[in-house]
Short mmCIF file of N, CA and C in Angstrom, two decimals:
data_model
loop_
_atom_site.label_atom_id
_atom_site.label_comp_id
_atom_site.label_asym_id
_atom_site.label_seq_id
_atom_site.Cartn_x
_atom_site.Cartn_y
_atom_site.Cartn_z
N UNK T 5 180.31 152.24 20.21
CA UNK T 5 181.69 152.21 21.05
C UNK T 5 182.39 153.74 20.85
N UNK T 6 182.87 154.15 21.82
CA UNK T 6 183.64 155.25 21.31
C UNK T 6 185.26 155.31 21.81
N UNK T 7 186.10 155.77 21.27
CA UNK T 7 187.62 155.83 21.39
C UNK T 7 188.58 157.04 21.77
N UNK T 8 189.27 156.75 22.46
CA UNK T 8 190.22 157.54 23.01
C UNK T 8 191.00 158.27 21.50
N UNK T 9 191.02 159.43 21.70
CA UNK T 9 192.00 160.03 20.01
C UNK T 9 193.34 159.46 20.32
N UNK T 10 193.25 159.48 19.00
CA UNK T 10 195.06 158.93 19.03
C UNK T 10 195.75 159.50 19.44
N UNK T 11 195.46 161.14 18.96
CA UNK T 11 196.52 161.99 19.48
C UNK T 11 196.71 162.19 21.27
N UNK T 12 195.91 161.71 21.52
CA UNK T 12 196.13 161.46 23.10
C UNK T 12 197.07 160.45 23.74
N UNK T 13 196.76 159.27 22.98
CA UNK T 13 197.25 157.83 23.27
C UNK T 13 198.64 158.14 22.82
N UNK T 14 198.69 159.00 21.52
CA UNK T 14 200.43 158.62 21.65
C UNK T 14 201.18 160.20 21.89
N UNK T 15 200.47 161.01 22.87
CA UNK T 15 201.11 162.22 23.45
C UNK T 15 202.16 161.43 24.33
N UNK T 16 203.49 162.68 24.47
CA UNK T 16 204.20 162.22 25.54
C UNK T 16 203.96 163.16 26.45
N UNK T 17 204.10 162.47 27.75
CA UNK T 17 203.36 162.64 28.96
C UNK T 17 204.51 162.73 30.54
N UNK T 18 204.15 163.70 31.19
CA UNK T 18 205.00 164.18 32.16
C UNK T 18 203.75 163.99 33.43
N UNK T 19 204.66 163.43 34.71
CA UNK T 19 203.56 163.01 35.77
C UNK T 19 204.16 162.33 36.79
N UNK T 20 203.49 161.83 37.87
CA UNK T 20 203.94 161.14 38.82
C UNK T 20 203.85 159.48 38.82
N UNK T 21 204.63 158.85 39.11
CA UNK T 21 204.53 157.61 38.88
C UNK T 21 204.09 156.62 37.73
N UNK T 22 204.47 157.35 36.57
CA UNK T 22 203.98 156.82 35.18
C UNK T 22 205.09 156.02 34.91
N UNK T 23 204.48 154.42 34.12
CA UNK T 23 205.20 153.42 33.58
C UNK T 23 205.68 153.63 32.15
N UNK T 24 205.40 154.81 31.47
CA UNK T 24 206.13 154.81 29.92
C UNK T 24 205.54 156.24 29.78
N UNK T 25 206.52 156.65 28.52
CA UNK T 25 206.67 158.39 27.70
C UNK T 25 205.59 158.34 27.15
N UNK T 26 204.49 157.58 26.94
CA UNK T 26 203.52 158.15 26.32
C UNK T 26 202.02 157.87 27.15
N UNK T 27 200.91 158.85 26.70
CA UNK T 27 199.57 158.40 27.45
C UNK T 27 199.25 156.87 27.37
N UNK T 28 199.45 156.56 26.25
CA UNK T 28 199.09 155.08 25.90
C UNK T 28 199.66 154.17 26.95
N UNK T 29 201.08 154.38 26.92
CA UNK T 29 201.67 153.47 27.58
C UNK T 29 201.45 153.52 28.88
N UNK T 30 200.67 154.08 29.62
CA UNK T 30 200.16 154.32 31.11
C UNK T 30 198.98 153.62 31.29
N UNK T 31 198.17 153.08 30.34
CA UNK T 31 197.28 152.19 30.40
C UNK T 31 197.56 150.92 30.58
N UNK T 32 196.83 150.31 31.62
CA UNK T 32 197.09 148.66 31.21
C UNK T 32 196.36 147.97 30.55
N UNK T 33 196.96 146.57 30.12
CA UNK T 33 196.08 145.72 29.27
C UNK T 33 194.78 144.98 29.94
N UNK T 34 194.08 145.75 30.73
CA UNK T 34 192.72 145.61 31.46
C UNK T 34 191.71 147.07 31.60
N UNK T 35 190.88 147.04 31.83
CA UNK T 35 189.92 147.56 32.21
C UNK T 35 190.66 149.02 33.27
N UNK T 36 190.61 150.09 32.80
CA UNK T 36 191.40 151.07 34.08
C UNK T 36 190.38 152.35 33.65
N UNK T 37 190.26 152.70 35.03
CA UNK T 37 190.05 154.17 34.78
C UNK T 37 190.81 155.40 34.67
N UNK T 38 190.37 156.38 33.60
CA UNK T 38 191.25 157.95 33.17
C UNK T 38 190.19 158.51 33.96
N UNK T 39 190.82 159.54 34.85
CA UNK T 39 189.93 160.27 35.81
C UNK T 39 190.57 161.73 35.47
N UNK T 40 189.68 162.58 34.76
CA UNK T 40 190.16 164.06 34.22
C UNK T 40 189.58 164.98 35.47
N UNK T 41 190.39 165.40 36.49
CA UNK T 41 190.06 166.52 37.56
C UNK T 41 190.38 167.47 37.35
N UNK T 42 189.36 168.63 37.60
CA UNK T 42 189.35 169.90 37.80
C UNK T 42 190.86 170.21 38.41
N UNK T 43 190.68 171.81 38.65
CA UNK T 43 192.31 172.28 39.15
C UNK T 43 192.41 171.51 40.78
N UNK T 44 193.40 171.85 40.82
CA UNK T 44 193.97 170.67 42.33
C UNK T 44 193.74 171.57 43.21
N UNK T 45 192.96 172.63 43.37
CA UNK T 45 192.77 173.32 44.62
C UNK T 45 191.19 173.00 44.89
N UNK T 46 190.36 172.49 43.79
CA UNK T 46 189.10 172.40 43.93
C UNK T 46 188.74 170.82 44.99
N UNK T 47 187.82 170.96 45.76
CA UNK T 47 187.28 170.55 46.84
C UNK T 47 186.33 169.30 46.39
N UNK T 48 186.12 169.40 45.28
CA UNK T 48 185.66 168.05 44.62
C UNK T 48 186.53 167.44 44.02
N UNK T 49 187.59 167.58 43.74
CA UNK T 49 188.70 167.21 42.99
C UNK T 49 189.61 166.10 44.17
N UNK T 50 189.81 167.04 45.53
CA UNK T 50 189.97 166.31 46.87
C UNK T 50 189.39 165.37 46.99
N UNK T 51 188.10 165.36 46.92
CA UNK T 51 186.73 164.59 47.46
C UNK T 51 187.15 163.18 46.49
N UNK T 52 187.21 163.60 45.71
CA UNK T 52 187.37 162.47 44.37
C UNK T 52 188.61 161.58 44.39
N UNK T 53 189.89 162.10 44.73
CA UNK T 53 191.06 161.69 44.88
C UNK T 53 190.93 160.69 46.25
N UNK T 54 190.37 161.22 47.12
CA UNK T 54 190.36 160.83 48.50
C UNK T 54 189.28 159.29 48.47
N UNK T 55 188.10 159.36 47.62
CA UNK T 55 187.14 158.59 47.48
C UNK T 55 187.87 157.33 46.96
N UNK T 56 188.43 157.46 45.45
CA UNK T 56 188.83 156.82 44.94
C UNK T 56 190.16 156.20 45.61
N UNK T 57 190.90 156.49 46.82
CA UNK T 57 192.28 156.18 47.13
C UNK T 57 190.99 155.15 48.35
N UNK T 58 190.21 155.23 48.82
CA UNK T 58 189.52 154.58 49.71
C UNK T 58 188.79 153.27 48.86
N UNK T 59 188.21 153.23 47.77
CA UNK T 59 187.45 152.56 47.32
C UNK T 59 188.91 151.53 46.76
N UNK T 60 189.66 151.88 45.89
CA UNK T 60 190.65 151.46 45.45
C UNK T 60 191.18 150.35 46.57
N UNK T 61 191.71 150.83 47.59
CA UNK T 61 192.14 149.99 48.75
C UNK T 61 191.30 148.94 49.46
N UNK T 62 189.79 149.26 49.17
CA UNK T 62 188.98 148.01 49.91
C UNK T 62 188.74 147.12 49.07
N UNK T 63 188.34 147.81 47.64
CA UNK T 63 188.06 146.87 46.53
C UNK T 63 188.69 146.21 45.33
N UNK T 64 189.21 144.99 45.74
CA UNK T 64 189.99 144.14 44.92
C UNK T 64 189.84 144.04 43.42
N UNK T 65 188.25 144.46 43.53
CA UNK T 65 187.96 144.12 41.59
C UNK T 65 188.12 145.58 41.25
N UNK T 66 188.43 146.86 41.54
CA UNK T 66 188.52 148.18 41.66
C UNK T 66 189.61 147.94 40.30
N UNK T 67 189.65 148.65 39.27
CA UNK T 67 190.11 148.89 38.04
C UNK T 67 191.54 149.51 38.32
N UNK T 68 192.33 149.95 37.87
CA UNK T 68 193.57 150.85 38.11
C UNK T 68 193.03 152.19 37.56
N UNK T 69 193.85 152.83 38.29
CA UNK T 69 193.58 154.66 38.25
C UNK T 69 194.49 155.59 37.60
N UNK T 70 194.14 156.05 36.50
CA UNK T 70 194.94 156.79 36.21
C UNK T 70 194.50 158.55 35.81
N UNK T 71 195.13 159.43 36.73
CA UNK T 71 194.41 160.67 37.12
C UNK T 71 195.39 161.50 35.60
N UNK T 72 194.43 162.34 35.41
CA UNK T 72 195.05 163.49 34.63
C UNK T 72 194.38 165.03 35.18
N UNK T 73 195.60 165.71 35.38
CA UNK T 73 195.14 167.29 36.24
C UNK T 73 195.61 168.13 35.18
N UNK T 74 194.90 169.46 34.93
CA UNK T 74 195.41 170.48 34.76
C UNK T 74 196.20 171.48 35.04
N UNK T 75 197.23 170.96 35.55
CA UNK T 75 198.37 171.98 36.55
C UNK T 75 199.68 171.16 35.99
N UNK T 76 200.60 172.12 36.71
CA UNK T 76 202.20 171.98 36.63
C UNK T 76 202.38 170.61 36.90
N UNK T 77 203.42 170.10 36.68
CA UNK T 77 203.98 168.83 37.27
C UNK T 77 204.73 169.01 38.65
N UNK T 78 205.08 169.94 39.18
CA UNK T 78 205.24 170.21 40.01
C UNK T 78 204.05 170.24 41.23
N UNK T 79 202.98 171.34 40.98
CA UNK T 79 201.94 171.25 41.62
C UNK T 79 201.48 169.74 41.69
N UNK T 80 201.44 169.13 41.18
CA UNK T 80 200.74 167.58 41.15
C UNK T 80 201.63 166.71 41.64
N UNK T 81 203.11 166.77 41.87
CA UNK T 81 203.88 166.61 42.73
C UNK T 81 203.43 166.69 44.41
N UNK T 82 203.07 168.17 44.67
CA UNK T 82 202.99 168.37 45.78
C UNK T 82 201.30 167.80 46.21
N UNK T 83 200.55 168.24 45.12
CA UNK T 83 199.34 167.99 45.76
C UNK T 83 199.03 165.90 46.07
N UNK T 84 199.49 165.15 45.00
CA UNK T 84 199.42 163.51 45.23
C UNK T 84 200.62 163.21 46.33
N UNK T 85 201.72 163.72 46.82
CA UNK T 85 202.50 163.23 47.64
C UNK T 85 201.88 163.66 49.22
N UNK T 86 200.86 164.44 49.04
CA UNK T 86 200.04 164.74 50.17
C UNK T 86 198.58 163.87 50.35
N UNK T 87 197.83 163.63 48.96
CA UNK T 87 196.60 163.23 48.94
C UNK T 87 196.50 161.40 48.78
N UNK T 88 197.49 160.91 47.80
CA UNK T 88 198.26 160.02 47.85
C UNK T 88 199.03 159.77 46.62
N UNK T 89 200.06 159.41 47.42
CA UNK T 89 201.68 159.21 47.15
C UNK T 89 201.73 158.21 45.46
N UNK T 90 201.07 157.18 45.87
CA UNK T 90 201.07 156.30 45.26
C UNK T 90 200.29 156.22 43.93
N UNK T 91 199.85 157.13 43.65
CA UNK T 91 198.67 157.52 42.60
C UNK T 91 199.65 157.92 41.21
N UNK T 92 198.84 157.12 40.11
CA UNK T 92 199.53 157.51 38.69
C UNK T 92 198.92 158.74 38.10
N UNK T 93 199.73 160.12 38.01
CA UNK T 93 198.85 160.81 37.45
C UNK T 93 199.66 161.83 36.24
N UNK T 94 198.60 162.14 35.37
CA UNK T 94 199.53 163.37 34.11
C UNK T 94 199.39 164.38 34.34
N UNK T 95 200.14 165.20 34.05
CA UNK T 95 199.87 166.63 34.26
C UNK T 95 199.41 167.29 32.55
N UNK T 96 198.49 168.25 32.70
CA UNK T 96 198.18 168.40 31.41
C UNK T 96 197.55 170.09 31.65
N UNK T 97 198.82 171.32 31.49
CA UNK T 97 198.62 172.40 32.11
C UNK T 97 197.88 173.17 30.99
N UNK T 98 197.96 172.68 29.73
CA UNK T 98 197.36 173.36 28.96
C UNK T 98 196.16 173.23 28.42
N UNK T 99 195.57 171.86 29.16
CA UNK T 99 194.07 171.43 28.97
C UNK T 99 194.27 170.69 27.57
N UNK T 100 194.84 170.40 26.91
CA UNK T 100 194.51 169.91 25.63
C UNK T 100 193.83 168.52 25.68
N UNK T 101 194.25 167.44 26.48
CA UNK T 101 193.39 166.62 26.68
C UNK T 101 192.09 166.51 26.99
N UNK T 102 191.97 167.29 27.75
CA UNK T 102 190.48 167.84 28.03
C UNK T 102 189.64 168.09 26.53
N UNK T 103 190.11 168.82 25.97
CA UNK T 103 189.88 169.45 24.87
C UNK T 103 189.66 168.40 23.75
N UNK T 104 190.38 167.32 23.54
CA UNK T 104 190.73 166.15 22.90
C UNK T 104 189.36 165.40 22.84
N UNK T 105 189.17 165.09 24.28
CA UNK T 105 188.67 164.01 25.35
C UNK T 105 187.09 164.72 24.98
N UNK T 106 186.63 166.17 25.22
CA UNK T 106 185.51 166.91 25.15
C UNK T 106 185.03 167.06 26.53
N UNK T 107 185.75 166.98 27.62
CA UNK T 107 185.69 167.60 29.04
C UNK T 107 185.65 168.68 28.62
N UNK T 108 184.62 169.70 28.91
CA UNK T 108 184.27 171.14 28.74
C UNK T 108 184.54 171.76 30.00
N UNK T 109 184.55 173.24 29.64
CA UNK T 109 184.15 173.94 30.71
C UNK T 109 182.68 174.28 31.10
N UNK T 110 182.78 174.51 32.09
CA UNK T 110 180.95 174.69 32.50
C UNK T 110 180.00 175.76 32.67
N UNK T 111 179.06 175.90 32.70
CA UNK T 111 178.22 176.62 32.64
C UNK T 111 178.10 177.44 34.20
N UNK T 112 177.35 178.57 34.70
CA UNK T 112 177.14 178.89 35.67
C UNK T 112 176.66 178.14 36.74
N UNK T 113 175.57 177.18 35.90
CA UNK T 113 174.69 176.26 37.11
C UNK T 113 175.40 175.24 37.31
N UNK T 114 176.57 174.71 36.41
CA UNK T 114 177.11 173.33 36.50
C UNK T 114 178.42 173.93 37.43
N UNK T 115 178.82 174.87 37.36
CA UNK T 115 179.56 175.48 38.26
C UNK T 115 179.84 176.44 39.69
N UNK T 116 178.37 176.44 39.85
CA UNK T 116 177.69 176.86 41.30
C UNK T 116 176.10 177.28 41.46
N UNK T 117 175.85 176.05 40.71
CA UNK T 117 174.00 176.08 41.06
C UNK T 117 173.91 175.34 42.77
N UNK T 118 172.71 175.23 42.63
CA UNK T 118 172.30 174.89 44.18
C UNK T 118 173.01 173.39 44.53
N UNK T 119 172.73 172.60 43.32
CA UNK T 119 173.19 170.98 43.67
C UNK T 119 174.75 171.09 43.95
N UNK T 120 175.57 172.57 43.52
CA UNK T 120 176.81 172.06 43.66
C UNK T 120 177.29 172.67 45.48
N UNK T 121 176.57 173.13 45.69
CA UNK T 121 176.53 173.91 47.15
C UNK T 121 176.12 172.62 48.06
N UNK T 122 175.14 172.19 47.63
CA UNK T 122 174.68 170.93 48.77
C UNK T 122 175.78 169.87 48.39
N UNK T 123 176.53 169.64 47.23
CA UNK T 123 177.73 168.96 47.09
C UNK T 123 179.01 169.33 47.63
N UNK T 124 178.64 170.54 47.86
CA UNK T 124 180.14 171.26 48.91
C UNK T 124 179.84 170.87 50.29
N UNK T 125 178.85 170.49 50.83
CA UNK T 125 178.50 170.64 52.17
C UNK T 125 179.15 169.06 52.42
N UNK T 126 178.31 168.40 51.40
CA UNK T 126 179.39 166.77 51.42
C UNK T 126 180.43 166.45 51.79
N UNK T 127 181.05 167.15 50.93
CA UNK T 127 182.52 167.12 50.71
C UNK T 127 183.19 167.86 51.86
N UNK T 128 183.02 168.40 52.26
CA UNK T 128 183.25 168.92 53.57
C UNK T 128 183.02 167.88 54.87
N UNK T 129 181.91 167.75 54.72
CA UNK T 129 181.68 166.65 55.88
C UNK T 129 182.52 165.35 56.02
N UNK T 130 183.07 165.26 54.49
CA UNK T 130 184.29 164.13 54.54
C UNK T 130 185.33 164.58 54.90
N UNK T 131 185.50 165.88 55.53
CA UNK T 131 187.04 166.28 55.81
C UNK T 131 187.88 166.90 54.48
N UNK T 132 187.23 167.28 53.34
CA UNK T 132 187.92 168.15 52.50
C UNK T 132 187.65 169.54 52.24
N UNK T 133 188.66 170.21 51.95
CA UNK T 133 188.34 171.69 51.85
C UNK T 133 188.92 172.19 50.76
N UNK T 134 188.71 173.77 50.15
CA UNK T 134 189.45 174.47 49.29
C UNK T 134 190.95 174.48 49.45
N UNK T 135 191.06 174.48 48.35
CA UNK T 135 192.75 174.63 48.12
C UNK T 135 193.06 175.86 47.48
N UNK T 136 194.20 176.36 46.84
CA UNK T 136 194.45 177.28 46.03
C UNK T 136 194.09 177.14 44.70
N UNK T 137 193.40 178.27 43.95
CA UNK T 137 192.61 177.81 42.79
C UNK T 137 193.56 178.09 41.82
N UNK T 138 193.22 176.96 40.66
CA UNK T 138 194.08 176.63 39.74
C UNK T 138 193.66 177.67 38.66
N UNK T 139 194.70 177.37 37.63
CA UNK T 139 194.45 178.27 36.23
C UNK T 139 192.81 178.05 35.47
N UNK T 140 192.59 176.94 35.74
CA UNK T 140 191.24 176.42 34.68
C UNK T 140 189.94 176.46 35.75
N UNK T 141 189.62 177.42 36.38
CA UNK T 141 188.41 177.15 37.55
C UNK T 141 187.14 176.82 36.46
N UNK T 142 187.16 176.63 35.28
CA UNK T 142 185.53 176.80 34.75
C UNK T 142 185.42 174.96 34.31
N UNK T 143 186.87 174.52 34.25
CA UNK T 143 187.12 173.03 33.80
C UNK T 143 186.13 171.93 34.57
N UNK T 144 185.64 171.37 33.85
CA UNK T 144 184.76 170.32 34.62
C UNK T 144 185.12 169.11 34.73
N UNK T 145 184.74 167.64 35.79
CA UNK T 145 185.90 167.02 35.53
C UNK T 145 185.30 165.78 34.54
N UNK T 146 186.06 164.87 34.61
CA UNK T 146 185.50 163.64 33.17
C UNK T 146 186.02 162.23 33.88
N UNK T 147 185.17 161.24 33.58
CA UNK T 147 185.69 159.81 34.45
C UNK T 147 185.37 158.82 33.33
N UNK T 148 186.19 157.88 32.63
CA UNK T 148 186.01 157.13 31.57
C UNK T 148 186.81 155.91 31.95
N UNK T 149 186.01 154.76 32.07
CA UNK T 149 186.43 153.25 31.85
C UNK T 149 187.04 153.37 30.75
N UNK T 150 188.10 152.64 30.52
CA UNK T 150 188.75 152.35 29.41
C UNK T 150 189.47 151.16 29.01
N UNK T 151 189.44 150.84 27.92
CA UNK T 151 190.33 149.26 27.55
C UNK T 151 191.09 150.06 26.57
N UNK T 152 192.31 149.84 26.92
CA UNK T 152 193.40 150.56 26.35
C UNK T 152 192.54 151.88 25.44
N UNK T 153 192.51 151.66 23.86
CA UNK T 153 192.24 152.67 23.29
C UNK T 153 190.31 153.00 23.17
N UNK T 154 189.74 152.07 23.81
CA UNK T 154 188.41 151.92 23.47
C UNK T 154 187.34 152.71 25.02
N UNK T 155 186.69 153.26 24.86
CA UNK T 155 186.20 154.10 25.84
C UNK T 155 184.65 153.04 26.57
N UNK T 156 184.82 151.96 27.34
CA UNK T 156 183.93 151.24 27.58
C UNK T 156 182.86 151.93 28.59
N UNK T 157 182.87 152.91 29.20
CA UNK T 157 181.95 153.67 30.13
C UNK T 157 182.10 154.99 30.31
N UNK T 158 181.39 155.88 30.96
CA UNK T 158 181.85 157.18 31.05
C UNK T 158 180.65 157.81 31.91
N UNK T 159 181.12 158.67 32.74
CA UNK T 159 179.74 159.61 33.95
C UNK T 159 180.00 160.88 33.01
N UNK T 160 178.57 161.00 32.80
CA UNK T 160 178.34 162.46 32.56
C UNK T 160 178.21 163.27 33.50
N UNK T 161 178.81 164.17 34.03
CA UNK T 161 178.70 165.02 34.96
C UNK T 161 177.43 166.06 34.79
N UNK T 162 176.66 166.12 35.70
CA UNK T 162 175.54 167.45 35.76
C UNK T 162 175.79 168.41 36.49
N UNK T 163 177.04 168.67 37.13
CA UNK T 163 177.64 169.59 37.70
C UNK T 163 179.27 169.22 38.45
N UNK T 164 180.13 170.17 38.64
CA UNK T 164 181.08 169.81 39.47
C UNK T 164 181.32 169.13 40.41
N UNK T 165 179.97 169.01 41.33
CA UNK T 165 180.13 168.16 42.69
C UNK T 165 179.19 166.85 42.38
N UNK T 166 179.10 166.62 40.77
CA UNK T 166 178.14 165.49 40.90
C UNK T 166 179.23 164.13 40.74
N UNK T 167 179.12 163.54 42.10
CA UNK T 167 179.98 162.00 42.01
C UNK T 167 179.38 161.29 41.76
N UNK T 168 180.37 160.37 40.77
CA UNK T 168 179.55 158.71 40.21
C UNK T 168 179.65 157.64 41.62
N UNK T 169 178.71 157.24 41.59
CA UNK T 169 178.74 156.42 42.20
C UNK T 169 179.63 154.76 41.83
N UNK T 170 181.24 154.96 42.99
CA UNK T 170 182.22 154.25 42.43
C UNK T 170 182.17 152.87 42.57
N UNK T 171 181.01 152.31 43.30
CA UNK T 171 180.75 151.05 43.85
C UNK T 171 180.02 150.36 42.46
N UNK T 172 179.45 151.39 41.69
CA UNK T 172 178.63 150.45 40.51
C UNK T 172 179.24 150.91 39.53
N UNK T 173 180.39 151.11 38.90
CA UNK T 173 181.24 151.26 37.78
C UNK T 173 181.30 149.81 37.07
N UNK T 174 180.86 149.81 35.65
CA UNK T 174 180.69 148.26 35.13
C UNK T 174 181.74 147.50 35.34
N UNK T 175 181.92 146.60 35.39
CA UNK T 175 182.81 145.27 36.07
C UNK T 175 183.35 145.05 37.26
N UNK T 176 183.07 146.25 38.06
CA UNK T 176 183.20 146.51 39.36
C UNK T 176 182.51 145.82 40.46
N UNK T 177 182.66 144.84 40.86
CA UNK T 177 181.79 143.67 41.66
C UNK T 177 182.60 144.11 43.17
N UNK T 178 182.02 144.90 44.36
CA UNK T 178 182.78 144.47 45.60
C UNK T 178 182.47 142.90 46.13
N UNK T 179 183.76 142.43 46.62
CA UNK T 179 184.23 141.42 47.08
C UNK T 179 184.20 140.87 48.73
N UNK T 180 183.26 140.24 48.62
CA UNK T 180 182.72 140.06 50.33
C UNK T 180 184.00 140.47 51.00
N UNK T 181 183.95 141.18 52.45
CA UNK T 181 184.59 140.96 53.58
C UNK T 181 184.26 139.59 54.76
N UNK T 182 184.68 140.22 55.98
CA UNK T 182 184.55 139.54 56.92
C UNK T 182 183.14 139.51 57.70
N UNK T 183 182.89 140.77 57.05
CA UNK T 183 181.38 141.57 57.95
C UNK T 183 180.40 141.05 56.87
N UNK T 184 180.42 140.56 55.36
CA UNK T 184 179.72 140.21 54.54
C UNK T 184 179.08 139.19 55.24
N UNK T 185 177.62 138.88 55.18
CA UNK T 185 176.93 138.08 55.61
C UNK T 185 175.38 137.81 54.57
N UNK T 186 175.34 136.74 53.76
CA UNK T 186 174.22 136.88 52.68
C UNK T 186 173.43 136.56 53.46
N UNK T 187 173.21 136.01 54.06
CA UNK T 187 172.15 135.27 55.20
C UNK T 187 171.43 134.02 54.86
N UNK T 188 172.60 133.24 54.14
CA UNK T 188 171.91 131.97 53.58
C UNK T 188 172.99 130.86 54.59
N UNK T 189 172.11 130.07 54.94
CA UNK T 189 172.91 128.97 55.77
C UNK T 189 172.57 127.55 54.70
N UNK T 190 173.94 126.95 55.12
CA UNK T 190 173.94 125.70 54.03
C UNK T 190 172.90 124.83 54.71
N UNK T 191 172.59 123.91 53.95
CA UNK T 191 171.70 122.89 54.13
C UNK T 191 172.29 121.68 54.69
#
């Protein structure tokens, strides 16, 4: 089992809708998703935030989410006030948290390969668009399911547009809705 580095957990943070002064203070006592976004102008960053906003509102069992982004607090305020005002997000303009948790920079195939172009069409079809390019153009995204300092699950991105199946996160089971029909009748 892997752990979040102590230097991340103890670091003082700034951002949006935070509950405490350190990174660790913003992780609840239950499993939560820590989502390391690419720069805020990335179409896939926008797609991820929008998809997670929808999933978390539709699935009662979905874990709480803490975003980390490599841009300034001001840029994060502008971005999240537009895309998800209630989101908790930590600004990390020098990308030190990315380095500590080993969310690397991508190579040419991971950043602009054929799968990225196919993914861009998917993101565009969902109504997402490119924004102003940030400083960390080469940075890959990262997603970790954590319980305080323990990393329970991670998604290894094949390329920048590779999106996890959010409904298959361990421990996250969709709850039935009115439209749910198991096809089983009582005896």
